[in-house]
Amino acid sequence: MKFLCQPRLFVMLFLTIAAQGSLQAMQPAPSNEAEQALAYVLKNDRVLSRTFGACPGLTFKRTQAKASKAFLIEGTCNIRNNPEEDADCPAYQVRATGTIDTPTHWTVRQLQLTLVCSG
């Protein structure tokens, strides 16, 4: 019983648990990161999820090197349930920048929308 109460054992145990947690946090992003990021942002961002239907041409990219924690989303999204009868302005040009918080969590920090009209 005396062996379990030694401070060294607790320190080693703590360091082992901490090292495992940090290794899990540093896992590389999956190869289909762009698809996952777009799906996540379109579902979870309040403005994007409530405003847009289909966004067929959106692109996702990290704004700098692979290790960058920032991203850029650009493209055109159709307005969901567009109230205009003639729908001459059916979409918005979207430019969103944000942070990659974890390999599976993205947060939009700045969103720019430009109305796209046919006339």
Coordinates of N, CA and C in Angstrom, one line a residue:
M1 N 0.8 -1.2 0.0 CA 0.0 0.0 0.0 C 0.9 1.3 0.0
K2 N 2.0 1.2 0.6 CA 2.9 2.3 0.7 C 3.4 2.7 -0.7
F3 N 3.5 1.7 -1.6 CA 4.0 2.0 -2.9 C 3.0 2.9 -3.7
L4 N 1.7 2.7 -3.5 CA 0.7 3.5 -4.3 C 0.7 4.9 -3.8
C5 N 1.2 5.2 -2.6 CA 1.1 6.6 -2.1 C 2.3 7.5 -2.4
Q6 N 3.2 6.9 -3.1 CA 4.4 7.7 -3.4 C 4.1 8.8 -4.4
P7 N 4.6 10.0 -4.2 CA 4.4 11.1 -5.2 C 4.8 10.9 -6.6
R8 N 5.9 10.2 -6.7 CA 6.4 9.9 -8.1 C 5.4 9.1 -8.9
L9 N 4.7 8.2 -8.3 CA 3.8 7.4 -9.0 C 2.6 8.3 -9.5
F10 N 2.2 9.2 -8.7 CA 1.1 10.1 -9.1 C 1.5 11.0 -10.2
V11 N 2.8 11.5 -10.2 CA 3.3 12.4 -11.2 C 3.4 11.6 -12.5
M12 N 3.9 10.4 -12.5 CA 4.1 9.6 -13.7 C 2.7 9.3 -14.3
L13 N 1.7 9.0 -13.4 CA 0.4 8.7 -13.9 C -0.2 9.9 -14.6
F14 N -0.1 11.1 -13.9 CA -0.6 12.3 -14.5 C 0.0 12.6 -15.8
L15 N 1.3 12.5 -15.9 CA 2.0 12.8 -17.2 C 1.6 11.8 -18.3
T16 N 1.4 10.6 -18.0 CA 0.9 9.6 -19.0 C -0.5 9.9 -19.5
I17 N -1.4 10.3 -18.6 CA -2.7 10.7 -19.0 C -2.7 12.0 -19.9
A18 N -1.9 12.9 -19.4 CA -1.8 14.2 -20.2 C -1.2 14.0 -21.6
A19 N -0.2 13.2 -21.7 CA 0.4 12.9 -23.0 C -0.6 12.2 -23.9
Q20 N -1.4 11.3 -23.4 CA -2.3 10.6 -24.3 C -3.4 11.6 -24.8
G21 N -3.8 12.5 -23.9 CA -4.8 13.6 -24.4 C -4.2 14.5 -25.4
S22 N -3.0 14.9 -25.2 CA -2.4 15.8 -26.2 C -2.2 15.1 -27.5
L23 N -1.8 13.9 -27.5 CA -1.6 13.1 -28.8 C -3.0 13.0 -29.6
Q24 N -4.1 12.8 -28.8 CA -5.4 12.7 -29.5 C -5.7 14.1 -30.1
A25 N -5.4 15.2 -29.5 CA -5.7 16.5 -30.0 C -4.9 16.9 -31.2
M26 N -3.8 16.2 -31.4 CA -2.9 16.6 -32.6 C -3.1 15.7 -33.8
Q27 N -4.2 14.9 -33.8 CA -4.4 14.0 -35.0 C -4.6 14.9 -36.2
P28 N -4.1 14.5 -37.3 CA -4.3 15.2 -38.6 C -5.7 15.3 -39.0
A29 N -6.1 16.3 -39.8 CA -7.4 16.5 -40.3 C -7.6 15.4 -41.3
P30 N -8.9 14.9 -41.5 CA -9.2 13.8 -42.5 C -9.0 14.4 -43.9
S31 N -8.8 13.4 -44.8 CA -8.5 13.8 -46.2 C -9.7 14.5 -46.8
N32 N -10.9 14.2 -46.4 CA -12.1 14.9 -47.0 C -12.5 16.1 -46.1
E33 N -11.5 16.8 -45.6 CA -11.7 18.0 -44.7 C -12.7 19.0 -45.4
A34 N -12.5 19.3 -46.6 CA -13.4 20.3 -47.3 C -14.8 19.9 -47.2
E35 N -15.1 18.7 -47.6 CA -16.5 18.2 -47.5 C -17.1 18.3 -46.1
Q36 N -16.3 17.8 -45.2 CA -16.8 17.8 -43.8 C -17.0 19.2 -43.3
A37 N -16.1 20.1 -43.6 CA -16.1 21.5 -43.1 C -17.4 22.2 -43.7
L38 N -17.6 22.0 -45.0 CA -18.7 22.7 -45.6 C -20.0 22.1 -45.1
A39 N -20.1 20.8 -44.9 CA -21.4 20.2 -44.3 C -21.6 20.7 -42.9
Y40 N -20.5 20.8 -42.1 CA -20.7 21.2 -40.7 C -21.1 22.7 -40.7
V41 N -20.4 23.5 -41.4 CA -20.7 25.0 -41.4 C -22.1 25.3 -41.9
L42 N -22.5 24.6 -43.0 CA -23.9 24.9 -43.5 C -25.0 24.4 -42.6
K43 N -24.7 23.4 -41.8 CA -25.6 22.8 -40.8 C -25.7 23.6 -39.5
N44 N -24.5 24.0 -39.0 CA -24.4 24.6 -37.7 C -24.3 26.1 -37.6
D45 N -23.9 26.8 -38.6 CA -23.9 28.3 -38.6 C -25.3 28.8 -38.7
R46 N -25.7 29.6 -37.7 CA -27.1 30.1 -37.7 C -27.6 30.8 -38.9
V47 N -26.7 31.7 -39.4 CA -27.1 32.5 -40.6 C -27.2 31.6 -41.9
L48 N -26.1 30.8 -42.1 CA -26.0 30.0 -43.3 C -27.1 28.9 -43.3
S49 N -27.3 28.3 -42.2 CA -28.3 27.2 -42.1 C -29.7 27.7 -42.3
R50 N -30.1 28.9 -41.9 CA -31.4 29.4 -42.0 C -31.7 30.1 -43.3
T51 N -30.6 30.6 -44.0 CA -30.8 31.4 -45.1 C -30.7 30.7 -46.5
F52 N -29.9 29.6 -46.5 CA -29.6 29.0 -47.8 C -30.1 27.6 -47.9
G53 N -30.4 27.3 -49.2 CA -30.8 25.9 -49.6 C -29.5 25.3 -50.1
A54 N -29.5 25.1 -51.4 CA -28.4 24.4 -52.1 C -27.2 25.4 -52.3
C55 N -26.0 24.9 -52.1 CA -24.8 25.7 -52.3 C -23.8 24.9 -53.1
P56 N -24.1 24.6 -54.4 CA -23.4 23.7 -55.2 C -21.9 24.0 -55.5
G57 N -21.6 25.3 -55.5 CA -20.3 25.7 -55.9 C -19.4 26.2 -54.8
L58 N -19.7 25.9 -53.5 CA -18.8 26.4 -52.5 C -17.5 25.7 -52.5
T59 N -16.5 26.5 -52.1 CA -15.1 25.9 -52.0 C -14.6 26.2 -50.6
F60 N -13.8 25.3 -50.0 CA -13.3 25.5 -48.7 C -11.8 25.3 -48.8
K61 N -11.0 26.2 -48.2 CA -9.6 26.1 -48.2 C -9.0 26.7 -46.9
R62 N -7.9 26.2 -46.5 CA -7.2 26.8 -45.4 C -6.5 28.1 -46.0
T63 N -6.5 29.1 -45.2 CA -6.0 30.4 -45.8 C -4.5 30.5 -45.9
Q64 N -3.8 29.6 -45.2 CA -2.3 29.6 -45.3 C -1.8 28.2 -45.5
A65 N -0.8 27.9 -44.7 CA -0.2 26.6 -44.8 C -1.1 25.5 -44.2
K66 N -0.8 24.2 -44.4 CA -1.6 23.1 -43.9 C -1.8 23.2 -42.4
A67 N -0.9 23.8 -41.6 CA -1.0 23.9 -40.2 C -1.9 25.1 -39.8
S68 N -2.4 25.8 -40.7 CA -3.1 27.0 -40.4 C -4.4 26.6 -39.7
K69 N -4.8 27.5 -38.8 CA -6.1 27.3 -38.0 C -7.2 28.2 -38.6
A70 N -7.0 28.7 -39.8 CA -8.0 29.6 -40.4 C -8.5 29.0 -41.7
F71 N -9.7 29.4 -42.1 CA -10.2 28.9 -43.4 C -11.0 30.0 -44.1
L72 N -11.3 29.7 -45.4 CA -12.0 30.6 -46.2 C -13.0 29.7 -47.0
I73 N -14.3 30.1 -47.0 CA -15.3 29.5 -47.8 C -15.8 30.5 -48.8
E74 N -15.9 30.2 -50.1 CA -16.4 31.1 -51.1 C -17.3 30.3 -52.1
G75 N -18.3 31.1 -52.6 CA -19.1 30.5 -53.6 C -20.5 31.2 -53.6
T76 N -21.4 30.5 -54.3 CA -22.8 31.1 -54.4 C -23.8 30.1 -53.8
C77 N -24.7 30.6 -53.0 CA -25.8 29.8 -52.4 C -27.1 30.3 -52.8
N78 N -28.0 29.4 -53.1 CA -29.4 29.8 -53.4 C -30.2 30.1 -52.1
I79 N -31.0 31.1 -52.2 CA -31.8 31.5 -51.0 C -32.9 30.5 -50.8
R80 N -33.0 30.0 -49.5 CA -34.0 29.1 -49.2 C -35.4 29.8 -49.1
N81 N -36.4 29.1 -49.7 CA -37.8 29.7 -49.6 C -37.8 31.1 -50.0
N82 N -37.2 31.5 -51.1 CA -37.1 32.8 -51.6 C -38.5 33.5 -51.7
P83 N -38.8 34.6 -51.0 CA -40.1 35.2 -51.0 C -40.4 36.0 -52.2
E84 N -39.4 36.2 -53.1 CA -39.7 37.0 -54.3 C -40.5 36.1 -55.3
E85 N -41.5 36.7 -55.8 CA -42.3 36.0 -56.8 C -41.6 35.7 -58.1
D86 N -40.9 36.7 -58.6 CA -40.2 36.4 -59.9 C -38.7 36.0 -59.6
A87 N -38.3 36.0 -58.4 CA -36.9 35.5 -58.0 C -35.8 36.0 -59.0
D88 N -35.8 37.3 -59.2 CA -34.7 37.9 -60.0 C -33.4 38.0 -59.2
C89 N -33.5 37.8 -57.9 CA -32.3 37.8 -57.1 C -32.3 36.5 -56.3
P90 N -32.0 35.3 -56.9 CA -32.2 34.0 -56.3 C -31.1 33.5 -55.4
A91 N -29.9 34.3 -55.3 CA -28.8 33.7 -54.6 C -27.9 34.8 -54.0
Y92 N -27.0 34.4 -53.1 CA -26.0 35.3 -52.6 C -24.6 34.7 -52.9
Q93 N -23.7 35.6 -53.1 CA -22.3 35.3 -53.2 C -21.8 35.3 -51.7
V94 N -21.2 34.2 -51.3 CA -20.8 34.0 -49.9 C -19.3 34.0 -49.8
R95 N -18.9 34.7 -48.8 CA -17.4 34.7 -48.4 C -17.4 34.7 -46.9
A96 N -17.0 33.5 -46.4 CA -16.9 33.3 -45.0 C -15.5 33.0 -44.5
T97 N -15.0 33.6 -43.5 CA -13.7 33.2 -42.9 C -14.0 32.8 -41.5
G98 N -13.1 31.9 -41.0 CA -13.3 31.5 -39.6 C -12.1 30.7 -39.1
T99 N -12.3 30.0 -38.0 CA -11.2 29.2 -37.4 C -11.6 27.7 -37.4
I100 N -10.5 26.9 -37.5 CA -10.6 25.5 -37.3 C -10.3 25.2 -35.8
D101 N -11.4 25.0 -35.1 CA -11.2 24.8 -33.6 C -10.7 23.4 -33.3
T102 N -11.2 22.4 -33.9 CA -10.7 21.0 -33.8 C -10.8 20.4 -35.2
P103 N -10.3 19.2 -35.4 CA -10.4 18.7 -36.8 C -11.8 18.4 -37.2
T104 N -12.8 18.5 -36.3 CA -14.2 18.3 -36.6 C -15.1 19.4 -36.3
H105 N -14.5 20.6 -35.9 CA -15.3 21.7 -35.5 C -14.8 23.0 -36.1
W106 N -15.6 23.7 -36.9 CA -15.2 24.9 -37.6 C -16.2 26.0 -37.2
T107 N -15.7 27.2 -37.0 CA -16.5 28.4 -36.5 C -16.3 29.5 -37.5
V108 N -17.4 30.0 -38.1 CA -17.4 31.2 -38.9 C -17.2 32.4 -38.0
R109 N -16.2 33.2 -38.3 CA -16.0 34.4 -37.6 C -16.4 35.7 -38.3
Q110 N -16.3 35.6 -39.6 CA -16.8 36.8 -40.4 C -17.5 36.3 -41.7
L111 N -18.6 36.9 -42.0 CA -19.4 36.5 -43.1 C -19.8 37.7 -44.0
Q112 N -19.5 37.6 -45.3 CA -19.9 38.6 -46.2 C -20.9 38.0 -47.2
L113 N -22.0 38.6 -47.4 CA -23.0 38.2 -48.4 C -23.3 39.3 -49.4
T114 N -23.3 38.9 -50.7 CA -23.6 39.9 -51.7 C -24.7 39.3 -52.6
L115 N -25.8 40.0 -52.6 CA -27.0 39.5 -53.4 C -26.6 39.4 -54.9
V116 N -27.0 38.3 -55.5 CA -26.8 38.0 -56.9 C -28.1 38.2 -57.6
C117 N -28.2 39.1 -58.5 CA -29.4 39.4 -59.3 C -29.2 39.2 -60.8
S118 N -30.2 38.8 -61.5 CA -30.1 38.5 -62.9 C -30.3 39.7 -63.8
G119 N -30.8 40.8 -63.2 CA -31.1 42.0 -64.0 C -30.2 43.0 -64.0

